PDB file of C-alpha atoms in Angstrom:
ATOM      1  CA  UNK A 246      12.098   0.030  25.986  1.00 55.00           C
ATOM      2  CA  UNK A 247      15.765   0.539  24.759  1.00 51.00           C
ATOM      3  CA  UNK A 248      16.679  -2.968  24.906  1.00 56.00           C
ATOM      4  CA  UNK A 249      13.417  -3.838  22.511  1.00 78.00           C
ATOM      5  CA  UNK A 250      14.529  -1.568  20.047  1.00 84.00           C
ATOM      6  CA  UNK A 251      17.977  -2.899  20.119  1.00 87.00           C
ATOM      7  CA  UNK A 252      16.606  -6.445  19.801  1.00 92.00           C
ATOM      8  CA  UNK A 253      14.401  -5.391  16.582  1.00 95.00           C
ATOM      9  CA  UNK A 254      17.325  -3.911  15.161  1.00 94.00           C
ATOM     10  CA  UNK A 255      19.245  -6.912  15.472  1.00 96.00           C
ATOM     11  CA  UNK A 256      16.612  -9.243  14.375  1.00 97.00           C
ATOM     12  CA  UNK A 257      16.446  -7.004  11.173  1.00 97.00           C
ATOM     13  CA  UNK A 258      20.242  -6.957  10.811  1.00 97.00           C
ATOM     14  CA  UNK A 259      19.996 -10.911  10.853  1.00 98.00           C
ATOM     15  CA  UNK A 260      17.129 -10.943   8.196  1.00 98.00           C
ATOM     16  CA  UNK A 261      18.830  -8.647   5.665  1.00 98.00           C
ATOM     17  CA  UNK A 262      20.892 -11.034   4.109  1.00 98.00           C
ATOM     18  CA  UNK A 263      18.228 -13.617   3.678  1.00 98.00           C
ATOM     19  CA  UNK A 264      16.046 -10.815   1.945  1.00 98.00           C
ATOM     20  CA  UNK A 265      18.803 -10.196  -0.421  1.00 98.00           C
ATOM     21  CA  UNK A 266      19.392 -13.714  -1.337  1.00 98.00           C
ATOM     22  CA  UNK A 267      15.540 -14.190  -1.747  1.00 98.00           C
ATOM     23  CA  UNK A 268      15.398 -11.195  -3.900  1.00 98.00           C
ATOM     24  CA  UNK A 269      18.076 -12.157  -5.778  1.00 98.00           C
ATOM     25  CA  UNK A 270      17.278 -15.858  -6.486  1.00 97.00           C
ATOM     26  CA  UNK A 271      13.904 -16.391  -5.352  1.00 97.00           C
ATOM     27  CA  UNK A 272      12.814 -18.892  -2.711  1.00 97.00           C
ATOM     28  CA  UNK A 273      14.729 -22.236  -2.556  1.00 96.00           C
ATOM     29  CA  UNK A 274      13.061 -25.111  -3.580  1.00 93.00           C
ATOM     30  CA  UNK A 275      12.104 -26.090  -0.351  1.00 92.00           C
ATOM     31  CA  UNK A 276      11.542 -23.007   1.390  1.00 96.00           C
ATOM     32  CA  UNK A 277      12.151 -22.335   5.118  1.00 96.00           C
ATOM     33  CA  UNK A 278       9.897 -20.184   6.989  1.00 97.00           C
ATOM     34  CA  UNK A 279      12.506 -17.416   7.204  1.00 98.00           C
ATOM     35  CA  UNK A 280      12.975 -17.297   3.337  1.00 98.00           C
ATOM     36  CA  UNK A 281       8.872 -16.819   3.347  1.00 98.00           C
ATOM     37  CA  UNK A 282       9.264 -13.962   6.083  1.00 98.00           C
ATOM     38  CA  UNK A 283      11.927 -12.286   3.613  1.00 98.00           C
ATOM     39  CA  UNK A 284       9.757 -12.476   0.668  1.00 98.00           C
ATOM     40  CA  UNK A 285       6.634 -10.987   2.914  1.00 98.00           C
ATOM     41  CA  UNK A 286       8.919  -8.136   3.640  1.00 98.00           C
ATOM     42  CA  UNK A 287       9.807  -7.738  -0.084  1.00 98.00           C
ATOM     43  CA  UNK A 288       6.007  -7.674  -1.144  1.00 98.00           C
ATOM     44  CA  UNK A 289       5.191  -5.354   1.832  1.00 98.00           C
ATOM     45  CA  UNK A 290       7.929  -2.766   0.709  1.00 97.00           C
ATOM     46  CA  UNK A 291       6.870  -3.069  -2.889  1.00 98.00           C
ATOM     47  CA  UNK A 292       3.131  -2.515  -2.010  1.00 97.00           C
ATOM     48  CA  UNK A 293       3.739   0.424   0.245  1.00 97.00           C
ATOM     49  CA  UNK A 294       6.169   2.174  -2.252  1.00 97.00           C
ATOM     50  CA  UNK A 295       3.835   1.641  -5.515  1.00 98.00           C
ATOM     51  CA  UNK A 296       0.926   4.214  -5.495  1.00 97.00           C
ATOM     52  CA  UNK A 297      -2.458   3.411  -6.895  1.00 96.00           C
ATOM     53  CA  UNK A 298      -3.194   2.384  -9.463  1.00 93.00           C
ATOM     54  CA  UNK A 299      -0.588  -0.163 -10.476  1.00 95.00           C
ATOM     55  CA  UNK A 300       0.293  -1.234  -6.978  1.00 97.00           C
ATOM     56  CA  UNK A 301      -0.875  -4.976  -7.561  1.00 98.00           C
ATOM     57  CA  UNK A 302       0.790  -5.329 -10.847  1.00 97.00           C
ATOM     58  CA  UNK A 303       4.388  -3.861  -9.058  1.00 98.00           C
ATOM     59  CA  UNK A 304       3.755  -6.555  -6.532  1.00 98.00           C
ATOM     60  CA  UNK A 305       2.583  -9.292  -8.953  1.00 97.00           C
ATOM     61  CA  UNK A 306       5.649  -8.546 -11.450  1.00 97.00           C
ATOM     62  CA  UNK A 307       7.928  -8.889  -8.113  1.00 98.00           C
ATOM     63  CA  UNK A 308       6.560 -12.425  -7.474  1.00 97.00           C
ATOM     64  CA  UNK A 309       6.274 -13.355 -10.739  1.00 96.00           C
ATOM     65  CA  UNK A 310       9.821 -12.886 -11.337  1.00 96.00           C
ATOM     66  CA  UNK A 311      11.169 -14.487  -8.117  1.00 97.00           C
ATOM     67  CA  UNK A 312       8.884 -17.438  -8.795  1.00 96.00           C
ATOM     68  CA  UNK A 313      10.163 -18.325 -12.238  1.00 94.00           C
ATOM     69  CA  UNK A 314      13.773 -17.932 -11.065  1.00 96.00           C
ATOM     70  CA  UNK A 315      13.191 -20.680  -8.488  1.00 96.00           C
ATOM     71  CA  UNK A 316      11.576 -22.655 -11.148  1.00 93.00           C
ATOM     72  CA  UNK A 317      14.539 -22.306 -13.172  1.00 93.00           C
ATOM     73  CA  UNK A 318      16.479 -24.004 -10.412  1.00 93.00           C
ATOM     74  CA  UNK A 319      14.507 -27.173 -10.451  1.00 92.00           C
ATOM     75  CA  UNK A 320      16.638 -30.278 -10.978  1.00 91.00           C
ATOM     76  CA  UNK A 321      14.342 -31.248 -13.653  1.00 90.00           C
ATOM     77  CA  UNK A 322      13.857 -27.927 -15.429  1.00 89.00           C
ATOM     78  CA  UNK A 323      15.629 -29.268 -18.516  1.00 89.00           C
ATOM     79  CA  UNK A 324      13.259 -32.418 -18.542  1.00 92.00           C
ATOM     80  CA  UNK A 325       9.642 -29.847 -18.545  1.00 91.00           C
ATOM     81  CA  UNK A 326       7.780 -30.997 -21.334  1.00 91.00           C
ATOM     82  CA  UNK A 327       5.840 -27.704 -21.259  1.00 91.00           C
ATOM     83  CA  UNK A 328       6.446 -25.511 -24.636  1.00 88.00           C
ATOM     84  CA  UNK A 329       4.461 -22.725 -26.268  1.00 88.00           C
ATOM     85  CA  UNK A 330       1.192 -24.177 -27.965  1.00 87.00           C
ATOM     86  CA  UNK A 331       0.695 -26.875 -25.304  1.00 90.00           C
ATOM     87  CA  UNK A 332      -2.590 -26.324 -23.869  1.00 91.00           C
ATOM     88  CA  UNK A 333      -3.567 -29.677 -22.642  1.00 91.00           C
ATOM     89  CA  UNK A 334      -3.966 -28.052 -18.877  1.00 91.00           C
ATOM     90  CA  UNK A 335      -5.808 -25.351 -20.057  1.00 91.00           C
ATOM     91  CA  UNK A 336      -9.089 -26.386 -19.522  1.00 89.00           C
ATOM     92  CA  UNK A 337      -8.629 -26.688 -15.537  1.00 89.00           C
ATOM     93  CA  UNK A 338     -10.467 -24.405 -13.194  1.00 92.00           C
ATOM     94  CA  UNK A 339      -8.186 -21.469 -12.049  1.00 94.00           C
ATOM     95  CA  UNK A 340      -8.717 -19.029  -9.572  1.00 96.00           C
ATOM     96  CA  UNK A 341      -6.578 -16.124  -7.949  1.00 97.00           C
ATOM     97  CA  UNK A 342      -6.170 -13.579  -5.296  1.00 97.00           C
ATOM     98  CA  UNK A 343      -7.145  -9.730  -5.849  1.00 98.00           C
ATOM     99  CA  UNK A 344      -3.771  -8.658  -6.799  1.00 98.00           C
ATOM    100  CA  UNK A 345      -3.264 -10.889  -9.564  1.00 97.00           C
ATOM    101  CA  UNK A 346      -6.343 -10.133 -11.033  1.00 98.00           C
ATOM    102  CA  UNK A 347      -5.991  -6.442 -10.913  1.00 98.00           C
ATOM    103  CA  UNK A 348      -2.493  -7.239 -12.564  1.00 98.00           C
ATOM    104  CA  UNK A 349      -4.362  -9.285 -15.175  1.00 98.00           C
ATOM    105  CA  UNK A 350      -6.660  -6.362 -16.042  1.00 98.00           C
ATOM    106  CA  UNK A 351      -4.056  -4.119 -16.458  1.00 98.00           C
ATOM    107  CA  UNK A 352      -2.263  -6.212 -18.780  1.00 97.00           C
ATOM    108  CA  UNK A 353      -5.034  -6.655 -21.027  1.00 98.00           C
ATOM    109  CA  UNK A 354      -5.957  -2.727 -20.862  1.00 97.00           C
ATOM    110  CA  UNK A 355      -2.126  -2.190 -22.134  1.00 96.00           C
ATOM    111  CA  UNK A 356      -2.220  -4.884 -24.721  1.00 96.00           C
ATOM    112  CA  UNK A 357      -5.904  -5.483 -26.215  1.00 96.00           C
ATOM    113  CA  UNK A 358      -5.908  -3.886 -29.733  1.00 94.00           C
ATOM    114  CA  UNK A 359      -9.660  -3.302 -29.454  1.00 97.00           C
ATOM    115  CA  UNK A 360     -10.214  -3.251 -25.503  1.00 97.00           C
ATOM    116  CA  UNK A 361     -14.594  -3.570 -25.942  1.00 97.00           C
ATOM    117  CA  UNK A 362     -13.709  -6.081 -28.429  1.00 97.00           C
ATOM    118  CA  UNK A 363     -11.975  -8.275 -26.061  1.00 96.00           C
ATOM    119  CA  UNK A 364     -14.280  -7.888 -23.029  1.00 97.00           C
ATOM    120  CA  UNK A 365     -16.947  -8.976 -25.126  1.00 97.00           C
ATOM    121  CA  UNK A 366     -14.823 -11.803 -26.351  1.00 95.00           C
ATOM    122  CA  UNK A 367     -13.867 -12.942 -22.561  1.00 95.00           C
ATOM    123  CA  UNK A 368     -17.679 -12.184 -21.696  1.00 95.00           C
ATOM    124  CA  UNK A 369     -19.010 -14.826 -24.202  1.00 94.00           C
ATOM    125  CA  UNK A 370     -16.141 -17.281 -23.290  1.00 89.00           C
ATOM    126  CA  UNK A 371     -16.249 -16.874 -19.824  1.00 88.00           C
ATOM    127  CA  UNK A 372     -20.285 -17.520 -19.936  1.00 88.00           C
ATOM    128  CA  UNK A 373     -19.602 -21.056 -20.735  1.00 86.00           C
ATOM    129  CA  UNK A 374     -17.915 -21.914 -17.478  1.00 87.00           C
ATOM    130  CA  UNK A 375     -19.577 -19.427 -14.807  1.00 86.00           C
ATOM    131  CA  UNK A 376     -19.860 -20.902 -11.910  1.00 83.00           C
ATOM    132  CA  UNK A 377     -18.411 -24.333 -12.816  1.00 84.00           C
ATOM    133  CA  UNK A 378     -16.233 -25.355 -10.154  1.00 86.00           C
ATOM    134  CA  UNK A 379     -12.863 -27.885 -10.378  1.00 86.00           C
ATOM    135  CA  UNK A 380     -14.856 -30.917 -10.835  1.00 84.00           C
ATOM    136  CA  UNK A 381     -17.329 -29.669 -13.588  1.00 85.00           C
ATOM    137  CA  UNK A 382     -14.306 -27.972 -15.287  1.00 85.00           C
ATOM    138  CA  UNK A 383     -12.959 -31.563 -15.570  1.00 79.00           C
ATOM    139  CA  UNK A 384     -15.859 -32.557 -17.540  1.00 82.00           C
ATOM    140  CA  UNK A 385     -16.423 -29.241 -19.588  1.00 82.00           C
ATOM    141  CA  UNK A 386     -13.169 -29.610 -21.437  1.00 83.00           C
ATOM    142  CA  UNK A 387     -13.566 -26.161 -22.474  1.00 86.00           C
ATOM    143  CA  UNK A 388     -10.304 -24.057 -22.741  1.00 89.00           C
ATOM    144  CA  UNK A 389      -9.374 -21.046 -21.017  1.00 92.00           C
ATOM    145  CA  UNK A 390     -11.135 -17.984 -22.357  1.00 93.00           C
ATOM    146  CA  UNK A 391      -7.738 -16.109 -22.073  1.00 95.00           C
ATOM    147  CA  UNK A 392      -6.370 -18.234 -24.775  1.00 93.00           C
ATOM    148  CA  UNK A 393      -5.852 -16.997 -28.260  1.00 91.00           C
ATOM    149  CA  UNK A 394      -4.568 -19.482 -30.937  1.00 91.00           C
ATOM    150  CA  UNK A 395      -3.125 -22.097 -28.411  1.00 91.00           C
ATOM    151  CA  UNK A 396      -1.218 -19.281 -26.701  1.00 93.00           C
ATOM    152  CA  UNK A 397      -1.927 -17.680 -23.494  1.00 95.00           C
ATOM    153  CA  UNK A 398      -2.860 -14.105 -23.457  1.00 95.00           C
ATOM    154  CA  UNK A 399      -1.807 -13.187 -20.194  1.00 96.00           C
ATOM    155  CA  UNK A 400       1.165 -15.207 -19.928  1.00 95.00           C
ATOM    156  CA  UNK A 401       3.533 -12.606 -18.552  1.00 95.00           C
ATOM    157  CA  UNK A 402       0.972 -12.086 -15.535  1.00 96.00           C
ATOM    158  CA  UNK A 403      -0.210 -15.618 -15.540  1.00 95.00           C
ATOM    159  CA  UNK A 404      -1.506 -16.628 -11.828  1.00 94.00           C
ATOM    160  CA  UNK A 405       0.917 -18.638  -9.691  1.00 91.00           C
ATOM    161  CA  UNK A 406      -1.163 -22.049 -10.332  1.00 88.00           C
ATOM    162  CA  UNK A 407      -0.689 -21.722 -14.214  1.00 92.00           C
ATOM    163  CA  UNK A 408       3.079 -20.586 -13.564  1.00 89.00           C
ATOM    164  CA  UNK A 409       3.617 -23.278 -11.431  1.00 86.00           C
ATOM    165  CA  UNK A 410       1.739 -26.275 -13.453  1.00 86.00           C
ATOM    166  CA  UNK A 411       4.548 -28.169 -14.890  1.00 89.00           C
ATOM    167  CA  UNK A 412       4.662 -31.714 -16.353  1.00 93.00           C
ATOM    168  CA  UNK A 413       7.275 -33.871 -17.035  1.00 93.00           C
ATOM    169  CA  UNK A 414       5.109 -35.660 -19.657  1.00 94.00           C
ATOM    170  CA  UNK A 415       3.072 -34.551 -22.559  1.00 93.00           C
ATOM    171  CA  UNK A 416       1.789 -37.794 -23.083  1.00 93.00           C
ATOM    172  CA  UNK A 417       0.341 -37.800 -19.864  1.00 94.00           C
ATOM    173  CA  UNK A 418      -1.035 -34.332 -20.037  1.00 92.00           C
ATOM    174  CA  UNK A 419      -2.934 -34.980 -23.183  1.00 91.00           C
ATOM    175  CA  UNK A 420      -4.339 -38.366 -21.564  1.00 92.00           C
ATOM    176  CA  UNK A 421      -5.334 -35.967 -18.663  1.00 89.00           C
ATOM    177  CA  UNK A 422      -7.276 -33.746 -21.092  1.00 88.00           C
ATOM    178  CA  UNK A 423      -9.093 -36.648 -22.345  1.00 87.00           C
ATOM    179  CA  UNK A 424      -9.878 -37.881 -19.024  1.00 86.00           C
ATOM    180  CA  UNK A 425      -8.005 -40.967 -19.011  1.00 89.00           C
ATOM    181  CA  UNK A 426      -5.843 -40.450 -16.064  1.00 85.00           C
ATOM    182  CA  UNK A 427      -4.878 -37.817 -13.296  1.00 83.00           C
ATOM    183  CA  UNK A 428      -1.732 -39.104 -12.804  1.00 90.00           C
ATOM    184  CA  UNK A 429       0.345 -35.982 -14.286  1.00 91.00           C
ATOM    185  CA  UNK A 430       4.242 -36.336 -13.229  1.00 93.00           C
ATOM    186  CA  UNK A 431       5.476 -33.007 -11.781  1.00 92.00           C
ATOM    187  CA  UNK A 432       8.613 -32.155 -10.200  1.00 92.00           C
ATOM    188  CA  UNK A 433       8.156 -32.668  -6.462  1.00 91.00           C
ATOM    189  CA  UNK A 434       9.460 -29.319  -5.213  1.00 93.00           C
ATOM    190  CA  UNK A 435       6.574 -27.650  -7.222  1.00 92.00           C
ATOM    191  CA  UNK A 436       3.746 -27.558  -4.907  1.00 91.00           C
ATOM    192  CA  UNK A 437       5.849 -26.853  -1.844  1.00 93.00           C
ATOM    193  CA  UNK A 438       7.495 -23.719  -3.736  1.00 93.00           C
ATOM    194  CA  UNK A 439       4.072 -22.607  -5.226  1.00 93.00           C
ATOM    195  CA  UNK A 440       2.763 -22.917  -1.637  1.00 93.00           C
ATOM    196  CA  UNK A 441       5.728 -20.453  -0.402  1.00 95.00           C
ATOM    197  CA  UNK A 442       4.769 -17.864  -2.643  1.00 96.00           C
ATOM    198  CA  UNK A 443       0.858 -18.047  -2.054  1.00 95.00           C
ATOM    199  CA  UNK A 444       1.552 -18.059   1.615  1.00 95.00           C
ATOM    200  CA  UNK A 445       3.729 -15.216   1.432  1.00 96.00           C
ATOM    201  CA  UNK A 446       1.231 -13.150  -0.221  1.00 97.00           C
ATOM    202  CA  UNK A 447      -1.574 -13.975   1.998  1.00 96.00           C
ATOM    203  CA  UNK A 448       0.459 -13.078   5.139  1.00 97.00           C
ATOM    204  CA  UNK A 449       1.154  -9.674   3.491  1.00 97.00           C
ATOM    205  CA  UNK A 450      -2.697  -9.347   2.409  1.00 97.00           C
ATOM    206  CA  UNK A 451      -3.690 -10.288   5.955  1.00 95.00           C
ATOM    207  CA  UNK A 452      -1.586  -7.831   7.706  1.00 95.00           C
ATOM    208  CA  UNK A 453      -2.580  -4.906   5.430  1.00 96.00           C
ATOM    209  CA  UNK A 454      -6.232  -6.124   6.428  1.00 96.00           C
ATOM    210  CA  UNK A 455      -7.140  -7.026   2.770  1.00 97.00           C
ATOM    211  CA  UNK A 456      -9.068 -10.452   1.706  1.00 95.00           C
ATOM    212  CA  UNK A 457      -6.649 -12.951   0.267  1.00 95.00           C
ATOM    213  CA  UNK A 458      -9.655 -15.088  -1.305  1.00 96.00           C
ATOM    214  CA  UNK A 459      -9.013 -16.567  -4.431  1.00 97.00           C
ATOM    215  CA  UNK A 460     -11.699 -15.683  -7.118  1.00 97.00           C
ATOM    216  CA  UNK A 461     -12.571 -17.449 -10.086  1.00 96.00           C
ATOM    217  CA  UNK A 462     -10.314 -16.050 -12.700  1.00 96.00           C
ATOM    218  CA  UNK A 463     -12.511 -14.983 -15.778  1.00 96.00           C
ATOM    219  CA  UNK A 464     -15.223 -13.681 -13.643  1.00 96.00           C
ATOM    220  CA  UNK A 465     -12.927 -11.915 -11.347  1.00 97.00           C
ATOM    221  CA  UNK A 466     -11.159 -10.201 -14.535  1.00 98.00           C
ATOM    222  CA  UNK A 467     -14.063  -9.044 -16.185  1.00 97.00           C
ATOM    223  CA  UNK A 468     -15.314  -7.478 -12.867  1.00 97.00           C
ATOM    224  CA  UNK A 469     -12.224  -5.328 -12.991  1.00 98.00           C
ATOM    225  CA  UNK A 470     -12.249  -4.238 -16.601  1.00 98.00           C
ATOM    226  CA  UNK A 471     -15.470  -3.008 -16.015  1.00 97.00           C
ATOM    227  CA  UNK A 472     -14.557  -0.879 -13.332  1.00 97.00           C
ATOM    228  CA  UNK A 473     -11.148   1.290 -13.688  1.00 94.00           C
ATOM    229  CA  UNK A 474     -11.177   2.022 -10.287  1.00 97.00           C
ATOM    230  CA  UNK A 475     -11.857  -1.296  -8.919  1.00 98.00           C
ATOM    231  CA  UNK A 476      -8.002  -1.600  -7.426  1.00 98.00           C
ATOM    232  CA  UNK A 477      -8.147   1.599  -5.757  1.00 97.00           C
ATOM    233  CA  UNK A 478     -11.595   0.674  -4.209  1.00 97.00           C
ATOM    234  CA  UNK A 479     -10.394  -2.589  -3.115  1.00 98.00           C
ATOM    235  CA  UNK A 480      -7.291  -1.414  -1.379  1.00 98.00           C
ATOM    236  CA  UNK A 481     -10.123   1.157   0.514  1.00 96.00           C
ATOM    237  CA  UNK A 482     -11.773  -2.219   1.815  1.00 96.00           C
ATOM    238  CA  UNK A 483     -14.708  -2.292  -0.391  1.00 97.00           C
ATOM    239  CA  UNK A 484     -15.853  -5.722  -1.679  1.00 96.00           C
ATOM    240  CA  UNK A 485     -15.387  -5.242  -5.322  1.00 97.00           C
ATOM    241  CA  UNK A 486     -15.616  -8.702  -6.188  1.00 97.00           C
ATOM    242  CA  UNK A 487     -19.235  -9.470  -4.776  1.00 95.00           C
ATOM    243  CA  UNK A 488     -21.016 -12.357  -6.445  1.00 94.00           C
ATOM    244  CA  UNK A 489     -17.564 -13.792  -7.714  1.00 96.00           C
ATOM    245  CA  UNK A 490     -17.285 -17.514  -6.698  1.00 95.00           C
ATOM    246  CA  UNK A 491     -14.216 -17.982  -4.651  1.00 96.00           C
ATOM    247  CA  UNK A 492     -12.307 -21.119  -3.661  1.00 95.00           C
ATOM    248  CA  UNK A 493     -13.800 -21.084   0.096  1.00 95.00           C
ATOM    249  CA  UNK A 494     -17.499 -21.111  -1.871  1.00 94.00           C
ATOM    250  CA  UNK A 495     -16.429 -24.405  -3.613  1.00 94.00           C
ATOM    251  CA  UNK A 496     -14.236 -26.158  -0.493  1.00 94.00           C
ATOM    252  CA  UNK A 497     -14.396 -24.212   2.928  1.00 95.00           C
ATOM    253  CA  UNK A 498     -11.263 -24.249   4.835  1.00 96.00           C
ATOM    254  CA  UNK A 499     -11.903 -26.596   8.213  1.00 97.00           C
ATOM    255  CA  UNK A 500     -11.718 -23.769  11.269  1.00 96.00           C
ATOM    256  CA  UNK A 501      -8.851 -25.549  12.681  1.00 97.00           C
ATOM    257  CA  UNK A 502      -6.774 -25.369   9.553  1.00 96.00           C
ATOM    258  CA  UNK A 503      -7.694 -21.628   9.009  1.00 95.00           C
ATOM    259  CA  UNK A 504      -6.784 -20.574  12.490  1.00 96.00           C
ATOM    260  CA  UNK A 505      -3.281 -22.320  11.808  1.00 96.00           C
ATOM    261  CA  UNK A 506      -2.905 -20.430   8.355  1.00 95.00           C
ATOM    262  CA  UNK A 507      -3.605 -17.186  10.075  1.00 95.00           C
ATOM    263  CA  UNK A 508      -1.292 -18.167  13.015  1.00 96.00           C
ATOM    264  CA  UNK A 509       1.516 -18.866  10.816  1.00 97.00           C
ATOM    265  CA  UNK A 510       0.828 -15.471   8.539  1.00 96.00           C
ATOM    266  CA  UNK A 511       0.947 -13.407  11.629  1.00 96.00           C
ATOM    267  CA  UNK A 512       4.286 -15.168  12.502  1.00 97.00           C
ATOM    268  CA  UNK A 513       5.425 -14.352   9.050  1.00 97.00           C
ATOM    269  CA  UNK A 514       4.601 -10.829   9.432  1.00 97.00           C
ATOM    270  CA  UNK A 515       5.847 -10.357  12.709  1.00 97.00           C
ATOM    271  CA  UNK A 516       9.613 -11.779  11.385  1.00 97.00           C
ATOM    272  CA  UNK A 517       9.663  -9.863   8.197  1.00 98.00           C
ATOM    273  CA  UNK A 518       9.198  -6.625  10.450  1.00 96.00           C
ATOM    274  CA  UNK A 519      11.779  -7.334  13.040  1.00 96.00           C
ATOM    275  CA  UNK A 520       9.420  -8.526  15.969  1.00 96.00           C
ATOM    276  CA  UNK A 521       9.987 -12.068  17.443  1.00 96.00           C
ATOM    277  CA  UNK A 522       8.414 -14.992  16.169  1.00 96.00           C
ATOM    278  CA  UNK A 523       5.915 -16.658  18.657  1.00 91.00           C
ATOM    279  CA  UNK A 524       3.269 -18.947  19.010  1.00 91.00           C
ATOM    280  CA  UNK A 525       3.185 -22.479  17.667  1.00 94.00           C
ATOM    281  CA  UNK A 526       5.549 -21.785  14.884  1.00 96.00           C
ATOM    282  CA  UNK A 527       8.054 -19.939  16.167  1.00 96.00           C
ATOM    283  CA  UNK A 528      10.142 -23.267  16.584  1.00 96.00           C
ATOM    284  CA  UNK A 529      10.396 -23.294  12.693  1.00 96.00           C
ATOM    285  CA  UNK A 530      12.565 -19.779  12.606  1.00 97.00           C
ATOM    286  CA  UNK A 531      16.240 -19.406  13.442  1.00 96.00           C
ATOM    287  CA  UNK A 532      17.271 -18.480  17.037  1.00 96.00           C
ATOM    288  CA  UNK A 533      17.871 -14.919  16.125  1.00 96.00           C
ATOM    289  CA  UNK A 534      14.161 -14.527  15.059  1.00 96.00           C
ATOM    290  CA  UNK A 535      12.746 -15.865  18.642  1.00 93.00           C
TER     291      UNK A 535
END
């Protein structure tokens, strides 16, 4: 038993420099699993130390800050065509996990000049796209309800998908909006980087025994705006998003893929807390973590 505690302390000691680097710089552009485990440790610490309400907002602020730092280090960062007022990708289907939904709702409550009027506006705009999945949204060409005068009204707390939706060509984005092409040039690191942040959050939620489902954005935010206790109830295990469409409803994950994702998340959590990496993903981690 004493040797087991010693081994755990040694693993945690080896992980600490990785945690410090990730906390300072964010994930690397092609993050190693041990970096993702370090991010899991940071997310878990933030969730554990932040009381309700506002726990989600604190964790999402951490992830947003680090994702922005990662993306700022892209070799192509200076060539990105995205600018304020550019909305050509803002007609796409967007979903987000519950903590991001709560953070967005908190932001709206803090910043709306007239909250009932804003809820009414979002409800009317959201009704036009309710239940429309990714394919239907491509043909709808209806702008996101959170846009106001061609500017994102939730920009500081926008979902990871929006945060990582970067283009190298404004002309291609405009053509994509018109339905003329789906070939939008993006930095090659973006999908992997975004996946690293989403996997780390999913691993933390899984270990907290909370669902990591992605919910259709507008409907989910309206549900939370209607219930000030929604975040607390969700952390207590209630399904506050019953009836909101999820990504799984639209495109279910094959069982073997779901099993692999859970196994990877369990390994991330183990390494984040000093337990040995085991199972099919153990070889992806440094020797000290096994």
